[in-house]
Amino acid sequence: MIDFTLTDKQLALQKKSREFAQREILPVAWYFDEMDEMPLYVLERAYKEGLMNLGIPKKYGGLGHGMLDASIAVEEFASCGPGLATSIFDNGLGQEPLILSTNEVAKEKYLTDIIKNFKLFSFATSETGMGSDVAGMRCKATPDGKDYILDGTKYWVTNGGFADYATIFATADRKLRHKGIVGVVIETDWDGVSVVDHIPKMGQRTSN
C-alpha cells in the first residue's frame, strides 16, 4: 500500500511556503501582472528564506530536496500567483542539467555560487521555429577543443532577461535529431551573448 502522508519536514516546508506566498506573493501578484513586470525582489526574498534552489545537493551547500518537496513548495506559491511560482521554481530547472551531469568543476563553480549569492539560472531550449519538438532545434554547437562554440537564438526563456547563467541546448549534429543535442552552461555577461526585450504574454505576466 502506498502512503501519501507527508513527512514532518515536508509539512514544515509546506507551512513555510504557504506563509511566504500569502505574505509576499498574494499582495502584489495582481498589480505586477497588470504591469507586465516581474518583481525581482520577491524572488530574492524567496532565496533569502531558503525557498529557491531546493534541488541543489548538500554536497554543494544546498538543501538536497527532492522533486516532491519542490512540488509542495511550488503548489503553495502558485495558489497565490502562478507567474511568480514559475519564476521561483524555474531557477531550479536551469540548474537540473548541471546537477545531473558529471562535470564536477562546473558544479563546484556554479552551484556553490548560487547557494552563496542570489543568482538566476535559466533553461533555454525553445526557439522561434521549434517549441516542444526539441529534435528540430537549429541552435548549433560546434566542438572547439574541450568547449563548444554556440551559434543561434533561444526564445521563451523563463527569467531570461534577468539570468546570470543559462543552460543552452544546441545541436552538435542535426542528422542525429535528439541524440545530437548537447547542453552547455553559459554566463550571460560573456561576449557574444545578448538578450532582447521580453515577450508580452496573455497570462503569467509576473514571470519574465
PDB file of C-alpha atoms in Angstrom:
ATOM      1  CA  MET A   1       0.000   0.000   0.000  1.00  0.00           C
ATOM      2  CA  ILE A   2       1.314   3.453  -0.927  1.00  0.00           C
ATOM      3  CA  ASP A   3       1.410   6.014   1.852  1.00  0.00           C
ATOM      4  CA  PHE A   4       0.962   9.605   0.646  1.00  0.00           C
ATOM      5  CA  THR A   5       1.321  11.104   4.114  1.00  0.00           C
ATOM      6  CA  LEU A   6       3.795  13.990   4.140  1.00  0.00           C
ATOM      7  CA  THR A   7       6.741  13.791   6.498  1.00  0.00           C
ATOM      8  CA  ASP A   8       7.188  16.310   9.299  1.00  0.00           C
ATOM      9  CA  LYS A   9       9.900  18.059   7.248  1.00  0.00           C
ATOM     10  CA  GLN A  10       7.581  18.254   4.240  1.00  0.00           C
ATOM     11  CA  LEU A  11       4.765  19.630   6.339  1.00  0.00           C
ATOM     12  CA  ALA A  12       7.128  22.265   7.741  1.00  0.00           C
ATOM     13  CA  LEU A  13       8.229  23.185   4.184  1.00  0.00           C
ATOM     14  CA  GLN A  14       4.580  23.397   3.118  1.00  0.00           C
ATOM     15  CA  LYS A  15       3.744  25.704   6.020  1.00  0.00           C
ATOM     16  CA  LYS A  16       6.764  27.927   5.387  1.00  0.00           C
ATOM     17  CA  SER A  17       5.963  28.121   1.661  1.00  0.00           C
ATOM     18  CA  ARG A  18       2.297  28.943   2.315  1.00  0.00           C
ATOM     19  CA  GLU A  19       3.172  31.720   4.735  1.00  0.00           C
ATOM     20  CA  PHE A  20       5.687  33.156   2.280  1.00  0.00           C
ATOM     21  CA  ALA A  21       3.193  33.026  -0.596  1.00  0.00           C
ATOM     22  CA  GLN A  22       0.447  34.732   1.381  1.00  0.00           C
ATOM     23  CA  ARG A  23       2.813  37.383   2.728  1.00  0.00           C
ATOM     24  CA  GLU A  24       4.985  38.135  -0.320  1.00  0.00           C
ATOM     25  CA  ILE A  25       3.213  36.911  -3.482  1.00  0.00           C
ATOM     26  CA  LEU A  26      -0.523  37.372  -2.929  1.00  0.00           C
ATOM     27  CA  PRO A  27      -0.449  41.132  -2.128  1.00  0.00           C
ATOM     28  CA  VAL A  28       1.490  42.053  -5.292  1.00  0.00           C
ATOM     29  CA  ALA A  29       0.719  39.371  -7.897  1.00  0.00           C
ATOM     30  CA  TRP A  30      -2.273  41.135  -9.489  1.00  0.00           C
ATOM     31  CA  TYR A  31      -0.561  44.534  -9.600  1.00  0.00           C
ATOM     32  CA  PHE A  32       2.602  43.295 -11.301  1.00  0.00           C
ATOM     33  CA  ASP A  33       0.601  41.080 -13.663  1.00  0.00           C
ATOM     34  CA  GLU A  34      -1.227  44.177 -14.913  1.00  0.00           C
ATOM     35  CA  MET A  35       2.112  45.994 -15.193  1.00  0.00           C
ATOM     36  CA  ASP A  36       3.545  43.060 -17.212  1.00  0.00           C
ATOM     37  CA  GLU A  37       6.553  43.059 -14.891  1.00  0.00           C
ATOM     38  CA  MET A  38       8.376  40.512 -12.765  1.00  0.00           C
ATOM     39  CA  PRO A  39       9.043  41.808  -9.218  1.00  0.00           C
ATOM     40  CA  LEU A  40      12.611  40.585  -8.874  1.00  0.00           C
ATOM     41  CA  TYR A  41      12.664  41.446  -5.170  1.00  0.00           C
ATOM     42  CA  VAL A  42      10.106  38.688  -4.479  1.00  0.00           C
ATOM     43  CA  LEU A  43      12.465  36.104  -5.966  1.00  0.00           C
ATOM     44  CA  GLU A  44      15.309  37.496  -3.874  1.00  0.00           C
ATOM     45  CA  ARG A  45      13.193  37.182  -0.722  1.00  0.00           C
ATOM     46  CA  ALA A  46      12.389  33.567  -1.634  1.00  0.00           C
ATOM     47  CA  TYR A  47      16.130  32.965  -2.000  1.00  0.00           C
ATOM     48  CA  LYS A  48      16.910  34.542   1.385  1.00  0.00           C
ATOM     49  CA  GLU A  49      14.275  32.371   3.069  1.00  0.00           C
ATOM     50  CA  GLY A  50      15.688  29.182   1.561  1.00  0.00           C
ATOM     51  CA  LEU A  51      12.744  28.616  -0.781  1.00  0.00           C
ATOM     52  CA  MET A  52      14.682  28.731  -4.062  1.00  0.00           C
ATOM     53  CA  ASN A  53      17.238  26.279  -5.457  1.00  0.00           C
ATOM     54  CA  LEU A  54      15.681  23.468  -3.425  1.00  0.00           C
ATOM     55  CA  GLY A  55      17.215  20.676  -5.506  1.00  0.00           C
ATOM     56  CA  ILE A  56      20.897  21.605  -5.159  1.00  0.00           C
ATOM     57  CA  PRO A  57      22.635  18.698  -3.376  1.00  0.00           C
ATOM     58  CA  LYS A  58      24.023  19.128   0.130  1.00  0.00           C
ATOM     59  CA  LYS A  59      27.491  18.425  -1.287  1.00  0.00           C
ATOM     60  CA  TYR A  60      27.440  21.904  -2.843  1.00  0.00           C
ATOM     61  CA  GLY A  61      25.844  23.622   0.123  1.00  0.00           C
ATOM     62  CA  GLY A  62      22.232  23.087  -0.921  1.00  0.00           C
ATOM     63  CA  LEU A  63      19.283  21.617   0.951  1.00  0.00           C
ATOM     64  CA  GLY A  64      19.095  18.493  -1.233  1.00  0.00           C
ATOM     65  CA  HIS A  65      15.306  18.445  -1.530  1.00  0.00           C
ATOM     66  CA  GLY A  66      13.616  16.061  -3.949  1.00  0.00           C
ATOM     67  CA  MET A  67      11.022  16.761  -6.625  1.00  0.00           C
ATOM     68  CA  LEU A  68       8.099  16.072  -4.272  1.00  0.00           C
ATOM     69  CA  ASP A  69       9.442  18.677  -1.855  1.00  0.00           C
ATOM     70  CA  ALA A  70       9.756  21.205  -4.678  1.00  0.00           C
ATOM     71  CA  SER A  71       6.210  20.399  -5.824  1.00  0.00           C
ATOM     72  CA  ILE A  72       4.877  21.021  -2.334  1.00  0.00           C
ATOM     73  CA  ALA A  73       6.508  24.457  -2.229  1.00  0.00           C
ATOM     74  CA  VAL A  74       5.503  25.442  -5.771  1.00  0.00           C
ATOM     75  CA  GLU A  75       1.889  24.414  -5.170  1.00  0.00           C
ATOM     76  CA  GLU A  76       1.714  26.915  -2.330  1.00  0.00           C
ATOM     77  CA  PHE A  77       3.363  29.676  -4.396  1.00  0.00           C
ATOM     78  CA  ALA A  78       1.047  29.036  -7.346  1.00  0.00           C
ATOM     79  CA  SER A  79      -2.054  29.289  -5.169  1.00  0.00           C
ATOM     80  CA  CYS A  80      -1.190  32.981  -4.755  1.00  0.00           C
ATOM     81  CA  GLY A  81       0.464  33.718  -8.097  1.00  0.00           C
ATOM     82  CA  PRO A  82       1.333  31.142 -10.786  1.00  0.00           C
ATOM     83  CA  GLY A  83       3.648  33.505 -12.657  1.00  0.00           C
ATOM     84  CA  LEU A  84       5.898  34.096  -9.682  1.00  0.00           C
ATOM     85  CA  ALA A  85       5.708  30.397  -8.813  1.00  0.00           C
ATOM     86  CA  THR A  86       7.047  29.672 -12.311  1.00  0.00           C
ATOM     87  CA  SER A  87       9.969  32.045 -11.959  1.00  0.00           C
ATOM     88  CA  ILE A  88      10.923  30.817  -8.486  1.00  0.00           C
ATOM     89  CA  PHE A  89      10.751  27.154  -9.498  1.00  0.00           C
ATOM     90  CA  ASP A  90      12.404  27.534 -12.906  1.00  0.00           C
ATOM     91  CA  ASN A  91      15.624  28.680 -11.283  1.00  0.00           C
ATOM     92  CA  GLY A  92      15.978  25.023 -10.316  1.00  0.00           C
ATOM     93  CA  LEU A  93      15.014  23.875 -13.799  1.00  0.00           C
ATOM     94  CA  GLY A  94      18.016  25.676 -15.255  1.00  0.00           C
ATOM     95  CA  GLN A  95      20.295  24.031 -12.700  1.00  0.00           C
ATOM     96  CA  GLU A  96      18.974  20.497 -13.160  1.00  0.00           C
ATOM     97  CA  PRO A  97      21.005  19.539 -16.279  1.00  0.00           C
ATOM     98  CA  LEU A  98      24.154  20.625 -14.449  1.00  0.00           C
ATOM     99  CA  ILE A  99      23.161  18.690 -11.316  1.00  0.00           C
ATOM    100  CA  LEU A 100      22.612  15.580 -13.463  1.00  0.00           C
ATOM    101  CA  SER A 101      25.925  15.981 -15.284  1.00  0.00           C
ATOM    102  CA  THR A 102      29.316  14.547 -14.325  1.00  0.00           C
ATOM    103  CA  ASN A 103      31.092  17.909 -14.672  1.00  0.00           C
ATOM    104  CA  GLU A 104      32.330  18.385 -11.112  1.00  0.00           C
ATOM    105  CA  VAL A 105      34.333  21.507 -11.952  1.00  0.00           C
ATOM    106  CA  ALA A 106      31.237  23.288 -13.263  1.00  0.00           C
ATOM    107  CA  LYS A 107      29.115  22.017 -10.371  1.00  0.00           C
ATOM    108  CA  GLU A 108      31.538  23.371  -7.802  1.00  0.00           C
ATOM    109  CA  LYS A 109      31.764  26.696  -9.612  1.00  0.00           C
ATOM    110  CA  TYR A 110      28.113  27.418 -10.333  1.00  0.00           C
ATOM    111  CA  LEU A 111      26.084  25.504  -7.742  1.00  0.00           C
ATOM    112  CA  THR A 112      28.094  26.785  -4.796  1.00  0.00           C
ATOM    113  CA  ASP A 113      27.859  30.334  -6.175  1.00  0.00           C
ATOM    114  CA  ILE A 114      24.077  30.069  -6.464  1.00  0.00           C
ATOM    115  CA  ILE A 115      23.813  28.958  -2.852  1.00  0.00           C
ATOM    116  CA  LYS A 116      26.048  31.761  -1.568  1.00  0.00           C
ATOM    117  CA  ASN A 117      24.623  34.526  -3.765  1.00  0.00           C
ATOM    118  CA  PHE A 118      21.275  35.472  -5.270  1.00  0.00           C
ATOM    119  CA  LYS A 119      21.649  34.323  -8.876  1.00  0.00           C
ATOM    120  CA  LEU A 120      19.163  33.335 -11.567  1.00  0.00           C
ATOM    121  CA  PHE A 121      19.740  30.321 -13.788  1.00  0.00           C
ATOM    122  CA  SER A 122      17.685  29.862 -16.977  1.00  0.00           C
ATOM    123  CA  PHE A 123      16.790  26.798 -19.026  1.00  0.00           C
ATOM    124  CA  ALA A 124      16.997  27.605 -22.756  1.00  0.00           C
ATOM    125  CA  THR A 125      15.602  25.012 -25.147  1.00  0.00           C
ATOM    126  CA  SER A 126      12.808  26.574 -27.229  1.00  0.00           C
ATOM    127  CA  GLU A 127      13.356  28.545 -30.425  1.00  0.00           C
ATOM    128  CA  THR A 128      11.104  30.658 -32.657  1.00  0.00           C
ATOM    129  CA  GLY A 129      10.528  27.789 -35.080  1.00  0.00           C
ATOM    130  CA  MET A 130      10.691  24.999 -32.513  1.00  0.00           C
ATOM    131  CA  GLY A 131       8.801  24.651 -29.251  1.00  0.00           C
ATOM    132  CA  SER A 132       8.285  21.161 -27.878  1.00  0.00           C
ATOM    133  CA  ASP A 133       9.941  19.484 -30.893  1.00  0.00           C
ATOM    134  CA  VAL A 134      13.438  19.703 -29.462  1.00  0.00           C
ATOM    135  CA  ALA A 135      14.855  17.439 -32.162  1.00  0.00           C
ATOM    136  CA  GLY A 136      14.160  20.243 -34.653  1.00  0.00           C
ATOM    137  CA  MET A 137      16.299  22.871 -32.917  1.00  0.00           C
ATOM    138  CA  ARG A 138      18.671  24.923 -35.081  1.00  0.00           C
ATOM    139  CA  CYS A 139      20.978  26.474 -32.491  1.00  0.00           C
ATOM    140  CA  LYS A 140      24.344  24.948 -33.351  1.00  0.00           C
ATOM    141  CA  ALA A 141      27.080  23.683 -31.049  1.00  0.00           C
ATOM    142  CA  THR A 142      30.372  23.326 -32.879  1.00  0.00           C
ATOM    143  CA  PRO A 143      33.122  21.469 -30.981  1.00  0.00           C
ATOM    144  CA  ASP A 144      36.209  23.597 -30.278  1.00  0.00           C
ATOM    145  CA  GLY A 145      38.692  21.569 -28.263  1.00  0.00           C
ATOM    146  CA  LYS A 146      37.107  20.886 -24.885  1.00  0.00           C
ATOM    147  CA  ASP A 147      34.497  23.587 -25.482  1.00  0.00           C
ATOM    148  CA  TYR A 148      31.694  24.371 -27.921  1.00  0.00           C
ATOM    149  CA  ILE A 149      31.023  27.476 -29.990  1.00  0.00           C
ATOM    150  CA  LEU A 150      27.311  28.262 -29.883  1.00  0.00           C
ATOM    151  CA  ASP A 151      25.526  29.960 -32.770  1.00  0.00           C
ATOM    152  CA  GLY A 152      21.798  30.606 -32.647  1.00  0.00           C
ATOM    153  CA  THR A 153      18.836  32.123 -30.845  1.00  0.00           C
ATOM    154  CA  LYS A 154      16.636  30.926 -27.992  1.00  0.00           C
ATOM    155  CA  TYR A 155      13.091  32.075 -27.266  1.00  0.00           C
ATOM    156  CA  TRP A 156      10.592  31.813 -24.374  1.00  0.00           C
ATOM    157  CA  VAL A 157      13.379  31.531 -21.799  1.00  0.00           C
ATOM    158  CA  THR A 158      11.920  31.860 -18.298  1.00  0.00           C
ATOM    159  CA  ASN A 159      13.824  34.521 -16.304  1.00  0.00           C
ATOM    160  CA  GLY A 160      15.980  35.017 -19.402  1.00  0.00           C
ATOM    161  CA  GLY A 161      16.024  38.797 -19.065  1.00  0.00           C
ATOM    162  CA  PHE A 162      17.494  38.591 -15.555  1.00  0.00           C
ATOM    163  CA  ALA A 163      19.525  35.371 -15.601  1.00  0.00           C
ATOM    164  CA  ASP A 164      23.171  35.286 -14.604  1.00  0.00           C
ATOM    165  CA  TYR A 165      23.630  31.786 -16.011  1.00  0.00           C
ATOM    166  CA  ALA A 166      21.796  29.635 -18.534  1.00  0.00           C
ATOM    167  CA  THR A 167      21.800  26.055 -19.705  1.00  0.00           C
ATOM    168  CA  ILE A 168      21.695  26.252 -23.500  1.00  0.00           C
ATOM    169  CA  PHE A 169      20.630  23.231 -25.508  1.00  0.00           C
ATOM    170  CA  ALA A 170      22.016  23.093 -29.033  1.00  0.00           C
ATOM    171  CA  THR A 171      22.566  20.531 -31.749  1.00  0.00           C
ATOM    172  CA  ALA A 172      26.030  19.230 -32.476  1.00  0.00           C
ATOM    173  CA  ASP A 173      24.638  17.002 -35.255  1.00  0.00           C
ATOM    174  CA  ARG A 174      21.150  17.670 -36.698  1.00  0.00           C
ATOM    175  CA  LYS A 175      21.127  14.321 -38.502  1.00  0.00           C
ATOM    176  CA  LEU A 176      21.093  12.567 -35.147  1.00  0.00           C
ATOM    177  CA  ARG A 177      17.983  14.529 -34.089  1.00  0.00           C
ATOM    178  CA  HIS A 178      17.563  14.396 -30.283  1.00  0.00           C
ATOM    179  CA  LYS A 179      20.672  12.240 -29.862  1.00  0.00           C
ATOM    180  CA  GLY A 180      22.796  15.010 -31.346  1.00  0.00           C
ATOM    181  CA  ILE A 181      21.816  17.595 -28.708  1.00  0.00           C
ATOM    182  CA  VAL A 182      24.269  18.893 -26.104  1.00  0.00           C
ATOM    183  CA  GLY A 183      23.718  21.047 -23.032  1.00  0.00           C
ATOM    184  CA  VAL A 184      26.133  23.900 -22.333  1.00  0.00           C
ATOM    185  CA  VAL A 185      26.262  26.243 -19.341  1.00  0.00           C
ATOM    186  CA  ILE A 186      26.939  29.873 -20.233  1.00  0.00           C
ATOM    187  CA  GLU A 187      27.329  33.112 -18.300  1.00  0.00           C
ATOM    188  CA  THR A 188      25.071  35.798 -19.711  1.00  0.00           C
ATOM    189  CA  ASP A 189      27.706  38.531 -19.441  1.00  0.00           C
ATOM    190  CA  TRP A 190      30.064  36.708 -21.807  1.00  0.00           C
ATOM    191  CA  ASP A 191      30.900  38.340 -25.136  1.00  0.00           C
ATOM    192  CA  GLY A 192      28.534  37.120 -27.831  1.00  0.00           C
ATOM    193  CA  VAL A 193      25.527  36.702 -25.534  1.00  0.00           C
ATOM    194  CA  SER A 194      22.698  39.211 -25.931  1.00  0.00           C
ATOM    195  CA  VAL A 195      19.189  39.472 -24.504  1.00  0.00           C
ATOM    196  CA  VAL A 196      16.292  41.097 -26.370  1.00  0.00           C
ATOM    197  CA  ASP A 197      13.200  42.725 -24.862  1.00  0.00           C
ATOM    198  CA  HIS A 198      10.874  40.391 -23.019  1.00  0.00           C
ATOM    199  CA  ILE A 199       7.858  38.858 -24.765  1.00  0.00           C
ATOM    200  CA  PRO A 200       4.332  40.140 -23.899  1.00  0.00           C
ATOM    201  CA  LYS A 201       2.070  37.253 -22.883  1.00  0.00           C
ATOM    202  CA  MET A 202      -1.641  36.648 -22.325  1.00  0.00           C
ATOM    203  CA  GLY A 203      -1.056  35.405 -18.780  1.00  0.00           C
ATOM    204  CA  GLN A 204       1.554  34.695 -16.131  1.00  0.00           C
ATOM    205  CA  ARG A 205       2.975  38.126 -16.826  1.00  0.00           C
ATOM    206  CA  THR A 206       4.829  38.249 -13.496  1.00  0.00           C
ATOM    207  CA  SER A 207       7.169  35.638 -14.974  1.00  0.00           C
ATOM    208  CA  ASN A 208       9.820  37.148 -17.255  1.00  0.00           C
TER     209      ASN A 208
END
